[in-house]
Amino acid sequence: MDIPKDRFYTKTHEWALPEGDTVLVGITDYAQDALGDVVYVELPEVGRVVEKGEAVAVVESVKTAYDIYAPVAGAIVAVNLALEKTPELVNQDPYGEGWIFRLKPRDMGDLDELLDAEGYQEVLESEA
């Protein structure tokens, strides 16, 4: 499993990549692999204010539907509209073109409460 060291992770398999004063969010390689072929992504509404841990999007695969949670509190400032036509980008490039939404955190310091790559690896090992 690919776990880039340049971002933060949640125990629910989201990643958060700080970029300036915003955070790009998607699901991990592990999560997309467990889901199987993604067929639809329900994107959040731009402008929506969310709390940490709140379900904000849904990824549907041939196997199941999977809630995507906000890794930190903030406002949704962008969504990946490419996923409306090409939801399989989540499978093909979960850490790049398959990002799901961008949010402006209420407090960038909240990222420090998330897992680093090593901590996320430990979560995966404990689930195995």
Coordinates of C-alpha atoms in Angstrom, one line a residue:
M1 CA 0.0 0.0 0.0
D2 CA 1.2 3.5 -0.9
I3 CA 1.3 5.9 2.1
P4 CA 2.8 9.2 1.0
K5 CA 4.7 10.9 3.9
D6 CA 3.7 14.5 2.8
R7 CA 0.2 14.4 4.2
F8 CA -1.9 13.5 7.3
Y9 CA -4.3 10.6 7.7
T10 CA -7.4 9.6 9.7
K11 CA -8.3 6.3 11.2
T12 CA -11.3 6.3 8.8
H13 CA -8.8 6.2 5.8
E14 CA -9.0 9.8 4.6
W15 CA -5.8 11.8 3.8
A16 CA -5.3 15.5 4.2
L17 CA -2.7 17.5 2.3
P18 CA -2.1 21.1 3.4
E19 CA -1.7 23.5 0.5
G20 CA -1.4 27.1 1.6
D21 CA -4.3 27.9 3.8
T22 CA -6.4 25.0 2.5
V23 CA -6.4 21.3 2.8
L24 CA -6.9 18.8 0.0
V25 CA -8.8 15.7 1.0
G26 CA -9.3 12.2 -0.5
I27 CA -9.3 8.6 0.5
T28 CA -6.2 6.4 0.9
D29 CA -4.9 3.7 -1.4
Y30 CA -6.0 1.2 1.2
A31 CA -9.6 2.5 1.2
Q32 CA -9.9 2.6 -2.6
D33 CA -8.5 -0.9 -2.8
A34 CA -11.0 -2.2 -0.1
L35 CA -13.9 -0.5 -1.9
G36 CA -13.2 -2.0 -5.3
D37 CA -14.3 -0.3 -8.5
V38 CA -15.7 3.2 -7.7
V39 CA -18.8 4.0 -9.8
Y40 CA -20.1 7.2 -8.2
V41 CA -18.9 10.0 -5.9
E42 CA -21.5 12.2 -4.1
L43 CA -19.6 15.5 -3.6
P44 CA -20.2 17.9 -0.8
E45 CA -21.7 21.4 -1.4
V46 CA -19.1 24.2 -1.8
G47 CA -19.5 26.7 1.0
R48 CA -20.8 24.0 3.5
V49 CA -19.3 24.4 7.0
V50 CA -18.3 21.0 8.5
E51 CA -17.1 19.7 11.8
K52 CA -14.2 17.3 12.3
G53 CA -15.5 13.8 11.8
E54 CA -18.7 14.8 10.0
A55 CA -19.7 12.8 6.9
V56 CA -19.4 15.1 4.0
A57 CA -19.2 12.9 0.9
V58 CA -20.1 9.4 -0.3
V59 CA -18.0 7.1 -2.5
E60 CA -20.0 4.3 -4.0
S61 CA -18.4 1.2 -5.5
V62 CA -19.7 -2.0 -7.0
K63 CA -19.4 -3.4 -3.4
T64 CA -20.7 -0.7 -1.1
A65 CA -21.3 2.9 -0.3
Y66 CA -18.6 4.6 2.0
D67 CA -18.9 7.8 3.9
I68 CA -16.0 10.3 3.6
Y69 CA -15.4 12.3 6.8
A70 CA -14.0 15.8 7.3
P71 CA -10.5 15.3 8.8
V72 CA -10.7 18.8 10.4
A73 CA -13.4 21.4 10.9
G74 CA -13.8 24.1 8.3
A75 CA -15.5 25.2 5.1
I76 CA -15.6 23.3 1.8
V77 CA -14.1 25.6 -0.8
A78 CA -13.8 23.3 -3.8
V79 CA -14.8 19.9 -5.0
N80 CA -13.3 17.6 -7.7
L81 CA -15.9 17.9 -10.5
A82 CA -13.9 15.5 -12.6
L83 CA -15.2 12.7 -10.4
E84 CA -18.8 13.3 -11.7
K85 CA -17.8 12.0 -15.1
T86 CA -14.8 9.9 -14.1
P87 CA -15.3 8.4 -10.6
E88 CA -12.7 5.7 -11.3
L89 CA -10.0 8.4 -10.7
V90 CA -10.4 7.6 -7.0
N91 CA -9.1 4.1 -7.9
Q92 CA -6.6 5.1 -10.5
D93 CA -4.9 8.0 -8.6
P94 CA -6.2 8.2 -5.0
Y95 CA -3.5 10.7 -3.9
G96 CA -3.6 12.9 -7.0
E97 CA -6.4 13.3 -9.6
G98 CA -8.7 11.3 -7.4
W99 CA -8.9 14.0 -4.6
I100 CA -12.5 14.6 -3.4
F101 CA -12.7 18.1 -1.8
R102 CA -10.7 21.0 -0.6
L103 CA -11.5 22.7 2.7
K104 CA -10.3 25.8 4.5
P105 CA -9.7 24.7 8.1
R106 CA -11.0 26.7 11.0
D107 CA -7.6 26.1 12.6
M108 CA -4.6 24.6 10.6
G109 CA -3.3 23.4 14.0
D110 CA -6.0 20.8 14.0
L111 CA -4.0 18.8 11.5
D112 CA -1.5 18.0 14.2
E113 CA -4.2 15.8 15.8
L114 CA -4.2 13.5 12.7
L115 CA -1.9 10.6 12.0
D116 CA 1.4 10.8 10.1
A117 CA 2.3 8.1 7.5
E118 CA 3.9 5.9 10.2
G119 CA 0.9 6.2 12.5
Y120 CA -1.5 5.4 9.7
Q121 CA 0.7 2.3 8.8
E122 CA 0.3 1.2 12.4
V123 CA -3.5 1.5 12.1
L124 CA -3.5 -0.6 8.9
E125 CA -1.3 -3.3 10.6
S126 CA -3.6 -3.4 13.6
E127 CA -6.6 -4.0 11.3
A128 CA -4.9 -6.8 9.4

